[in-house]
mmCIF file of N, CA and C in Angstrom:
data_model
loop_
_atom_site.group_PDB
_atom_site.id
_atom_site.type_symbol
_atom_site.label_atom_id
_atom_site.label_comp_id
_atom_site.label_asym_id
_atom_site.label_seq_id
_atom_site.Cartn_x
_atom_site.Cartn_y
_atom_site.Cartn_z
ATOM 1 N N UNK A 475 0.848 -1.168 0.000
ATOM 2 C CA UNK A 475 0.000 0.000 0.000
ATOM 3 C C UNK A 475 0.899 1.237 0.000
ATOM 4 N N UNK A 476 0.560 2.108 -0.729
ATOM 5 C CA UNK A 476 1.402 3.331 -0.947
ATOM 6 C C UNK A 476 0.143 4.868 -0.508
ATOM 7 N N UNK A 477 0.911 5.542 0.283
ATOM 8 C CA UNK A 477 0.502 6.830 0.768
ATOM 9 C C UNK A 477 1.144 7.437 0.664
ATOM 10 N N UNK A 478 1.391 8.445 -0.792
ATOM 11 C CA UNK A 478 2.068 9.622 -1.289
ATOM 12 C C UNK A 478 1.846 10.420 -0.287
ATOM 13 N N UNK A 479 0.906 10.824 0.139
ATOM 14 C CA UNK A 479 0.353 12.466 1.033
ATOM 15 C C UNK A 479 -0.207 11.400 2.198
ATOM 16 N N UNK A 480 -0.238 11.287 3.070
ATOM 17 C CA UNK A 480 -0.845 10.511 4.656
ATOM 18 C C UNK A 480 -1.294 11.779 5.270
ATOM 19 N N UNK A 481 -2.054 11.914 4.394
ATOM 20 C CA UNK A 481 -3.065 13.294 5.425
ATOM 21 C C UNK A 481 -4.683 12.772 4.984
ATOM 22 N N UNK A 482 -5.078 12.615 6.597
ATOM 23 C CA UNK A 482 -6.731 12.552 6.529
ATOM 24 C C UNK A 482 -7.459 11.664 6.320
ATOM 25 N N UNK A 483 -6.444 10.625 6.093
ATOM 26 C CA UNK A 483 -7.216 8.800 5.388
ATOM 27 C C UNK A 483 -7.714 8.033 6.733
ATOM 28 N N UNK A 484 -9.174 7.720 6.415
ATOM 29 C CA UNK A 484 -9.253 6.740 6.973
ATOM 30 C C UNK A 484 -9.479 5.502 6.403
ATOM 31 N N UNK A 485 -8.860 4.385 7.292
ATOM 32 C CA UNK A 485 -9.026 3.366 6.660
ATOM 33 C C UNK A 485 -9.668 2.328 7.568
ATOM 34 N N UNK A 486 -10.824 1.593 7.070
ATOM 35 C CA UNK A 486 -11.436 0.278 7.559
ATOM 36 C C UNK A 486 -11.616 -0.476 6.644
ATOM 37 N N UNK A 487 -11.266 -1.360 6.731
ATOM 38 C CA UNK A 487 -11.310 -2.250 4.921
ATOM 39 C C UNK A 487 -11.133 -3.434 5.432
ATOM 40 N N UNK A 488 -11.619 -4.500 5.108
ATOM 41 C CA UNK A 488 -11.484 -5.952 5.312
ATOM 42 C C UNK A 488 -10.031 -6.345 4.931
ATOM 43 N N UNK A 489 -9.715 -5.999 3.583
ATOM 44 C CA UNK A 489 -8.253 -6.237 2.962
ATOM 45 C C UNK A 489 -7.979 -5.318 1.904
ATOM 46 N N UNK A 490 -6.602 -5.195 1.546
ATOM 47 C CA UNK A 490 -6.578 -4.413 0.866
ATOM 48 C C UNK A 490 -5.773 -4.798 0.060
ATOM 49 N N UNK A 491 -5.298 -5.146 -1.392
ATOM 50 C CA UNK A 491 -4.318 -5.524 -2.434
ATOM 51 C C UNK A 491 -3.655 -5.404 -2.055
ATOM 52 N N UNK A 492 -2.508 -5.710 -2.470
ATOM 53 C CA UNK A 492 -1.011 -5.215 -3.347
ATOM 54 C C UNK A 492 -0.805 -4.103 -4.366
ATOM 55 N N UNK A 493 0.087 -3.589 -3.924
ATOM 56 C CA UNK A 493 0.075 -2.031 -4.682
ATOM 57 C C UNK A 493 -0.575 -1.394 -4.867
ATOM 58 N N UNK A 494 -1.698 -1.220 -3.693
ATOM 59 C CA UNK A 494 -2.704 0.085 -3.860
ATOM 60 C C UNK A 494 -2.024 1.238 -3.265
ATOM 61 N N UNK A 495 -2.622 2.358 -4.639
ATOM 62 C CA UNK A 495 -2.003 3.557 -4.127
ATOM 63 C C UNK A 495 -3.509 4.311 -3.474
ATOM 64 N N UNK A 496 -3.316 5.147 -2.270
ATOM 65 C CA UNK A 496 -4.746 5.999 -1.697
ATOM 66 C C UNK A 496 -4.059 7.425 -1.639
ATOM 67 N N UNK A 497 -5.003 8.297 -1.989
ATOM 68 C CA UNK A 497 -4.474 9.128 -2.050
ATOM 69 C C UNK A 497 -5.061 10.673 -0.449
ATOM 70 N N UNK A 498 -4.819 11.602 -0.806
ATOM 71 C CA UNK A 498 -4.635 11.867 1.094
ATOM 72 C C UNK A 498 -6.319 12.343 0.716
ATOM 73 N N UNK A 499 -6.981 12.664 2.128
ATOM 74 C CA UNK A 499 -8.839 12.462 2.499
ATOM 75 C C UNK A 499 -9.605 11.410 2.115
ATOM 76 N N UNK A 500 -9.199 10.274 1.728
ATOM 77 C CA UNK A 500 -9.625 9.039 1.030
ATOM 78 C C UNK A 500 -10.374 8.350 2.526
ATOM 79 N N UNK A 501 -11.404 8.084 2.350
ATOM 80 C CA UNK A 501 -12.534 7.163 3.549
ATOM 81 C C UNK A 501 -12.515 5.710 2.647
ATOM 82 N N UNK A 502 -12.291 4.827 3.617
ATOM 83 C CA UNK A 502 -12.742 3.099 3.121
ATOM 84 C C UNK A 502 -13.362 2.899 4.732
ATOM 85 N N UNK A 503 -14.731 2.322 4.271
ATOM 86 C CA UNK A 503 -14.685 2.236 5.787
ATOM 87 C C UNK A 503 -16.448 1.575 5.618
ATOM 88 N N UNK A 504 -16.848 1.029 6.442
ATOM 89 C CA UNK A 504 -18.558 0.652 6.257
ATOM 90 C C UNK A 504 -19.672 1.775 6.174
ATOM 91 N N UNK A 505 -21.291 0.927 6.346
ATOM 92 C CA UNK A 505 -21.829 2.032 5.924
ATOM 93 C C UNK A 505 -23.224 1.621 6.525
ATOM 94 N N UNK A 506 -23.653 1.828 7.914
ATOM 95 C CA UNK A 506 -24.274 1.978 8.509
ATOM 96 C C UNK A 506 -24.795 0.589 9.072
ATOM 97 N N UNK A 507 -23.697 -0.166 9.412
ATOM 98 C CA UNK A 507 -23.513 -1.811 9.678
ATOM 99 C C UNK A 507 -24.293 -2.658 8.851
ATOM 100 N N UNK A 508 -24.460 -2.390 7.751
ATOM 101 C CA UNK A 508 -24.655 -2.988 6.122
ATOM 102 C C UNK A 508 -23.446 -4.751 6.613
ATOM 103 N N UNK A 509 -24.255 -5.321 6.021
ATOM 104 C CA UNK A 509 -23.551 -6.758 6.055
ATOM 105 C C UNK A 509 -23.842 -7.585 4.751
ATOM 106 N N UNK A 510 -23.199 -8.456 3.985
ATOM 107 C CA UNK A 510 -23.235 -9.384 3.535
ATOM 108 C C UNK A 510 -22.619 -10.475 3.210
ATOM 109 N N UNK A 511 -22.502 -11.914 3.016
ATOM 110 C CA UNK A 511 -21.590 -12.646 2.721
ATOM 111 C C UNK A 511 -20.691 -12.491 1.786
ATOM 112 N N UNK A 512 -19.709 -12.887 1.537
ATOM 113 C CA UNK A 512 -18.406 -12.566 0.939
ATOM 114 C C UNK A 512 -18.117 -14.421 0.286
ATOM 115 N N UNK A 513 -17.299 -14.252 -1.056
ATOM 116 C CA UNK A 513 -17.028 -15.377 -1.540
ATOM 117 C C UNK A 513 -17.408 -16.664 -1.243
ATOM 118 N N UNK A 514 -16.171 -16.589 -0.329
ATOM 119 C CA UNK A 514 -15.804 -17.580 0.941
ATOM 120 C C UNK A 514 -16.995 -17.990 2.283
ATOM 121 N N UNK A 515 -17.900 -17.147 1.700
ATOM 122 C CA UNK A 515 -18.922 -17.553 2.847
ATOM 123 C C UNK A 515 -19.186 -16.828 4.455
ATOM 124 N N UNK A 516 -17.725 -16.003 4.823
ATOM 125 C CA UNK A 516 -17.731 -15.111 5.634
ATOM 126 C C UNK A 516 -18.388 -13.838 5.806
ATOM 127 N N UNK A 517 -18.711 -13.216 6.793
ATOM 128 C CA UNK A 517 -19.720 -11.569 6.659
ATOM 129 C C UNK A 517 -18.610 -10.986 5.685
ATOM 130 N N UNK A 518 -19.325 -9.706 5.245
ATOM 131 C CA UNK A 518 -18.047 -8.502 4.837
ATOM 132 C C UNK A 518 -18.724 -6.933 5.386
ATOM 133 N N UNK A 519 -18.054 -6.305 5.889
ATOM 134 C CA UNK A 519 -18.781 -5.476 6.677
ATOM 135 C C UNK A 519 -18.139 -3.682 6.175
ATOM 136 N N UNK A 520 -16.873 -3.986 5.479
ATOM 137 C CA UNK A 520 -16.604 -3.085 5.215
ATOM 138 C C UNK A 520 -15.438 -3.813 3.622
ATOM 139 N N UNK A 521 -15.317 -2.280 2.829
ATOM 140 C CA UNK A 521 -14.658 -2.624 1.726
ATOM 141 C C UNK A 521 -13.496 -3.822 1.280
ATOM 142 N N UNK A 522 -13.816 -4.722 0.220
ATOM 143 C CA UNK A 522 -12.474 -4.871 0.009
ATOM 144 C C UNK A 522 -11.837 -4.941 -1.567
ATOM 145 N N UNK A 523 -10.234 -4.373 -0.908
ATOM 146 C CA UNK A 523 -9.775 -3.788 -2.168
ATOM 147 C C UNK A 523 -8.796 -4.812 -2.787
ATOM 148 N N UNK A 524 -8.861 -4.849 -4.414
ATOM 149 C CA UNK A 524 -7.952 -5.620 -4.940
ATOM 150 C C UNK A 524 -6.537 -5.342 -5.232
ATOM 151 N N UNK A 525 -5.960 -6.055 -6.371
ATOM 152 C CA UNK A 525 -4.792 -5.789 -6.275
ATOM 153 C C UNK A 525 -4.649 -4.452 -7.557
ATOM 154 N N UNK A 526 -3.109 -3.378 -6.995
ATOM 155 C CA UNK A 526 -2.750 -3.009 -8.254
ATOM 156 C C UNK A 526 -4.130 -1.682 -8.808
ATOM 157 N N UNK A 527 -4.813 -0.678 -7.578
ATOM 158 C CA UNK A 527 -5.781 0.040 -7.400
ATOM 159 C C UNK A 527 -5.107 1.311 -7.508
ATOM 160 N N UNK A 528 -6.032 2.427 -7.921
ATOM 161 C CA UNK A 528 -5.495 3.638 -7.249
ATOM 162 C C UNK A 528 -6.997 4.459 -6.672
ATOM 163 N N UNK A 529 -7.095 4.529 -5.689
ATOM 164 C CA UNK A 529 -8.348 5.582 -5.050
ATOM 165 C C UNK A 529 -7.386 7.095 -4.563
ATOM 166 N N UNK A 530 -8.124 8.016 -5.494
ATOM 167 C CA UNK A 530 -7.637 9.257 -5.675
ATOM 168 C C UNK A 530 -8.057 9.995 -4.500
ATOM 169 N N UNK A 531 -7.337 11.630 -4.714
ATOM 170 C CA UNK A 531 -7.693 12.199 -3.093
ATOM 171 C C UNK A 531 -9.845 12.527 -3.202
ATOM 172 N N UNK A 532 -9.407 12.829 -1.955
ATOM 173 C CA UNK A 532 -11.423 12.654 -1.578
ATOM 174 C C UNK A 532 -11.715 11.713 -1.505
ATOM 175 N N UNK A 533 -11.705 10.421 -1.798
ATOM 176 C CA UNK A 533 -12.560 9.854 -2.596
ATOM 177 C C UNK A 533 -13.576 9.055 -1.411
ATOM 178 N N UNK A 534 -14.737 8.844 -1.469
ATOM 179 C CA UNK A 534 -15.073 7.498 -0.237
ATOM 180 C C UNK A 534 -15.669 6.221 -0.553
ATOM 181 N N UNK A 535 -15.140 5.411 -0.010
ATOM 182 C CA UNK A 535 -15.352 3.701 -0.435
ATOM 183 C C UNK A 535 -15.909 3.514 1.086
ATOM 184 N N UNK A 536 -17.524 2.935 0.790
ATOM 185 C CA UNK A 536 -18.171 2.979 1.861
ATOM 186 C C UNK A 536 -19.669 1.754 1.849
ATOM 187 N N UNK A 537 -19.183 0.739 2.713
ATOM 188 C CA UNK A 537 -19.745 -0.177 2.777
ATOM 189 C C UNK A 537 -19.023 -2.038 2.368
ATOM 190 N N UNK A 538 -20.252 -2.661 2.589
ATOM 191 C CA UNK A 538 -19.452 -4.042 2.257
ATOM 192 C C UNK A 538 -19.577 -4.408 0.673
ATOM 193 N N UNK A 539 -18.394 -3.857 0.060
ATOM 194 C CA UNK A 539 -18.236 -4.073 -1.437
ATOM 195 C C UNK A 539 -16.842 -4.427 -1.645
ATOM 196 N N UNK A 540 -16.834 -4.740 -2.682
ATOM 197 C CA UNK A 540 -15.810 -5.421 -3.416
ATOM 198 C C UNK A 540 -15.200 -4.096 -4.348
ATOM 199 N N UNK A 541 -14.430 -3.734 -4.387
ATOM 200 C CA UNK A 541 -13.372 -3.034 -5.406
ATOM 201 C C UNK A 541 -12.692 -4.195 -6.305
ATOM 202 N N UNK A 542 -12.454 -4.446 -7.223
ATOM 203 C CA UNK A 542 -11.713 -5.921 -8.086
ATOM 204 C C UNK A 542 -9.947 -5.078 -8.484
ATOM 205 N N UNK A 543 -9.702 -5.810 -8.995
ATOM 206 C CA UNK A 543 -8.338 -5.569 -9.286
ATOM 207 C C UNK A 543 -7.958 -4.266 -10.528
ATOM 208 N N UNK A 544 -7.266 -3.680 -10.917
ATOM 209 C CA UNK A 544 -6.716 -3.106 -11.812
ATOM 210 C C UNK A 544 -7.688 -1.822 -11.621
ATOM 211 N N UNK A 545 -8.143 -1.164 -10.710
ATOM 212 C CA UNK A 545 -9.711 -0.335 -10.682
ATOM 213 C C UNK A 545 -8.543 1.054 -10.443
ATOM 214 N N UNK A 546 -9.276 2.063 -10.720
ATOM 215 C CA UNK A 546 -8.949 3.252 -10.255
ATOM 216 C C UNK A 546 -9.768 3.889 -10.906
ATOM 217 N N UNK A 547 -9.958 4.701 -9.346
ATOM 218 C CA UNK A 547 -11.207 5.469 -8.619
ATOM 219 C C UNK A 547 -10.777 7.417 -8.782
ATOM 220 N N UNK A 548 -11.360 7.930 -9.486
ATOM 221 C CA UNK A 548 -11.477 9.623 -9.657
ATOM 222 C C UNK A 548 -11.136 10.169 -8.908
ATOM 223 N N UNK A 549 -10.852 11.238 -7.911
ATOM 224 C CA UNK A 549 -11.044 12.392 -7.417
ATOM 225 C C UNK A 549 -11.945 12.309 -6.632
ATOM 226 N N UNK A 550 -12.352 12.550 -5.595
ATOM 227 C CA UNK A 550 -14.156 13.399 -4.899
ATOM 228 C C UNK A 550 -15.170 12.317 -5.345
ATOM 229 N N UNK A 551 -14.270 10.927 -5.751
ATOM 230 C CA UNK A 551 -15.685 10.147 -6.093
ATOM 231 C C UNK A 551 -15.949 9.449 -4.350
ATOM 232 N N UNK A 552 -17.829 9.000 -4.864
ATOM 233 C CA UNK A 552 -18.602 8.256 -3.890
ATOM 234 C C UNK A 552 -18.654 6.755 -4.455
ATOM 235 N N UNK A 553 -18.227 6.078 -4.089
ATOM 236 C CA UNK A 553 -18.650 4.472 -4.138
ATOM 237 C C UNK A 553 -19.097 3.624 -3.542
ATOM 238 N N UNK A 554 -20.498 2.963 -3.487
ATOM 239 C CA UNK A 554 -21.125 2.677 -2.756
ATOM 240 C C UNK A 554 -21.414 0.947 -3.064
ATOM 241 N N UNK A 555 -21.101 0.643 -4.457
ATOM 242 C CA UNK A 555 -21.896 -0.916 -5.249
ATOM 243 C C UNK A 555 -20.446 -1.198 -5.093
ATOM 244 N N UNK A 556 -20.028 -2.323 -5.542
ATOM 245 C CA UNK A 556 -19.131 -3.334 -6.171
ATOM 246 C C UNK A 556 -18.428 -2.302 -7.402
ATOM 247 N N UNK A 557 -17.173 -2.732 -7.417
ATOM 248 C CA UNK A 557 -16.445 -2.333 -9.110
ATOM 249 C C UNK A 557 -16.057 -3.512 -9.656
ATOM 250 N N UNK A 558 -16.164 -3.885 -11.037
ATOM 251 C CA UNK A 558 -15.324 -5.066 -11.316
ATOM 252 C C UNK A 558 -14.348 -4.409 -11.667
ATOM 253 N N UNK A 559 -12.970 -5.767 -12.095
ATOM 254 C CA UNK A 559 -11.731 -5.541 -12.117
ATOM 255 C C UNK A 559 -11.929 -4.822 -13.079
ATOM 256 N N UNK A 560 -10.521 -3.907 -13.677
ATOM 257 C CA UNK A 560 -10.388 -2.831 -14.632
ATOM 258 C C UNK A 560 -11.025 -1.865 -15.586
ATOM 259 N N UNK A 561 -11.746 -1.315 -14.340
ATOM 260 C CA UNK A 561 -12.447 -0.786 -14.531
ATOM 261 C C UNK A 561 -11.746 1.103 -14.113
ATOM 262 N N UNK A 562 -12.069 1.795 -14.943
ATOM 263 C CA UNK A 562 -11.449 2.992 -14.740
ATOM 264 C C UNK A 562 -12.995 4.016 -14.389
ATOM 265 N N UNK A 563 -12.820 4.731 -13.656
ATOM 266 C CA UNK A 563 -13.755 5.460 -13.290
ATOM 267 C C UNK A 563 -13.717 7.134 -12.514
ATOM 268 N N UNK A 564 -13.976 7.879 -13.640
ATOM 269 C CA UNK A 564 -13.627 9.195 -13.693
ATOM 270 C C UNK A 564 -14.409 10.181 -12.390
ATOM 271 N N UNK A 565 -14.056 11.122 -12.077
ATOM 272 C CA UNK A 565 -15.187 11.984 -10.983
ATOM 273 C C UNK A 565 -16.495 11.246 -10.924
ATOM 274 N N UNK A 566 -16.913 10.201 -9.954
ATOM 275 C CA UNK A 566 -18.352 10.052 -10.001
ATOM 276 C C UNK A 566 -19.228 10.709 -8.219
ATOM 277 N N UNK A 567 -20.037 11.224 -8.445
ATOM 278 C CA UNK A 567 -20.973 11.526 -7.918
ATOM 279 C C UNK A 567 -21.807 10.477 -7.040
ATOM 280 N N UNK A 568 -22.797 10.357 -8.476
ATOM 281 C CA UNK A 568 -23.952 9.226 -7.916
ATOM 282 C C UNK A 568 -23.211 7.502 -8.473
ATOM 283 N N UNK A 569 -23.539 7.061 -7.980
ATOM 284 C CA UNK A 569 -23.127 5.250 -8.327
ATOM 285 C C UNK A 569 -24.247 5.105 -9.840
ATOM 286 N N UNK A 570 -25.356 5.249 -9.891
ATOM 287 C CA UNK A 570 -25.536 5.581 -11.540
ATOM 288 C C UNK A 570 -25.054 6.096 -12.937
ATOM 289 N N UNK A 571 -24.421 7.196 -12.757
ATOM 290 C CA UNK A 571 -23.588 7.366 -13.545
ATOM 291 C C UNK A 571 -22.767 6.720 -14.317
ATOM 292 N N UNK A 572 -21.982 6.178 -14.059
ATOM 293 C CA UNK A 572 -20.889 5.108 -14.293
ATOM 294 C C UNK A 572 -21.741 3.533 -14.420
ATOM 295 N N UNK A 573 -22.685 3.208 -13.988
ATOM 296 C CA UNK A 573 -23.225 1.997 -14.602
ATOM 297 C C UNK A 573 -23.622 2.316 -15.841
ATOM 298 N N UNK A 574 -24.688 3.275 -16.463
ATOM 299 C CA UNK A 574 -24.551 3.382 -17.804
ATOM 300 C C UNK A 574 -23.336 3.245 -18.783
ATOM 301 N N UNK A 575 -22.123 4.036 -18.639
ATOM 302 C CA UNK A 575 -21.222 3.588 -18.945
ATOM 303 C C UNK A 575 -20.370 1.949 -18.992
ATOM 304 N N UNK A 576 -20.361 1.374 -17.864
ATOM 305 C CA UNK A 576 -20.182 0.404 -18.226
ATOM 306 C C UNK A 576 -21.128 -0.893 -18.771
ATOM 307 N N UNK A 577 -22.101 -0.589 -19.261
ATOM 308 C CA UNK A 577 -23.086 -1.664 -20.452
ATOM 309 C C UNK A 577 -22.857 -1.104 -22.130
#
């Protein structure tokens, strides 16, 4: 995990890749004790991140979701669903946005 700027991050995350870069005001963390099973059959209660990510400054990753591998996350974005792997995703707002785009 790489922290260019270590100002303001919080972090709660189930796991987090290999070579994720976060960048500084970045939130990972749950989202109002939201629960669901995970792969493996275990709860997941808060984010988890894959390998080889970049979550830009602002950004908040919030709840029990999956981030996938090769992802990088905008600026001031909100993420609230699942990302699949390599997936690139510019300033988002609402979690709608960016699903149109990816179909």
């Amino acid at each position: 995990m790489r922290l260019p700027h270590p100002y303001g991050i919080i972090i709660a995350a189930k796991s987090i890749g290999e070579n994720v870069m976060i960048g500084q005001y970045v939130t990972l963390g749950g989202n109002n004790c939201k629960e669901r099973q995970g792969s493996n059959g275990e709860p997941i209660h808060t984010p988890v991140i894959g390998n080889n990510c970049q979550i830009s400054t602002g950004s908040v990753v919030a709840g029990p979701i999956t981030i996938g591998n090769n992802v990088v996350i905008g600026a001031n974005s909100t993420i609230t669903k699942d990302i699949p792997s390599g997936t690139l995703l510019p300033k988002i707002r609402k979690q709608s946005q960016w699903q149109s785009q990816l179909q």
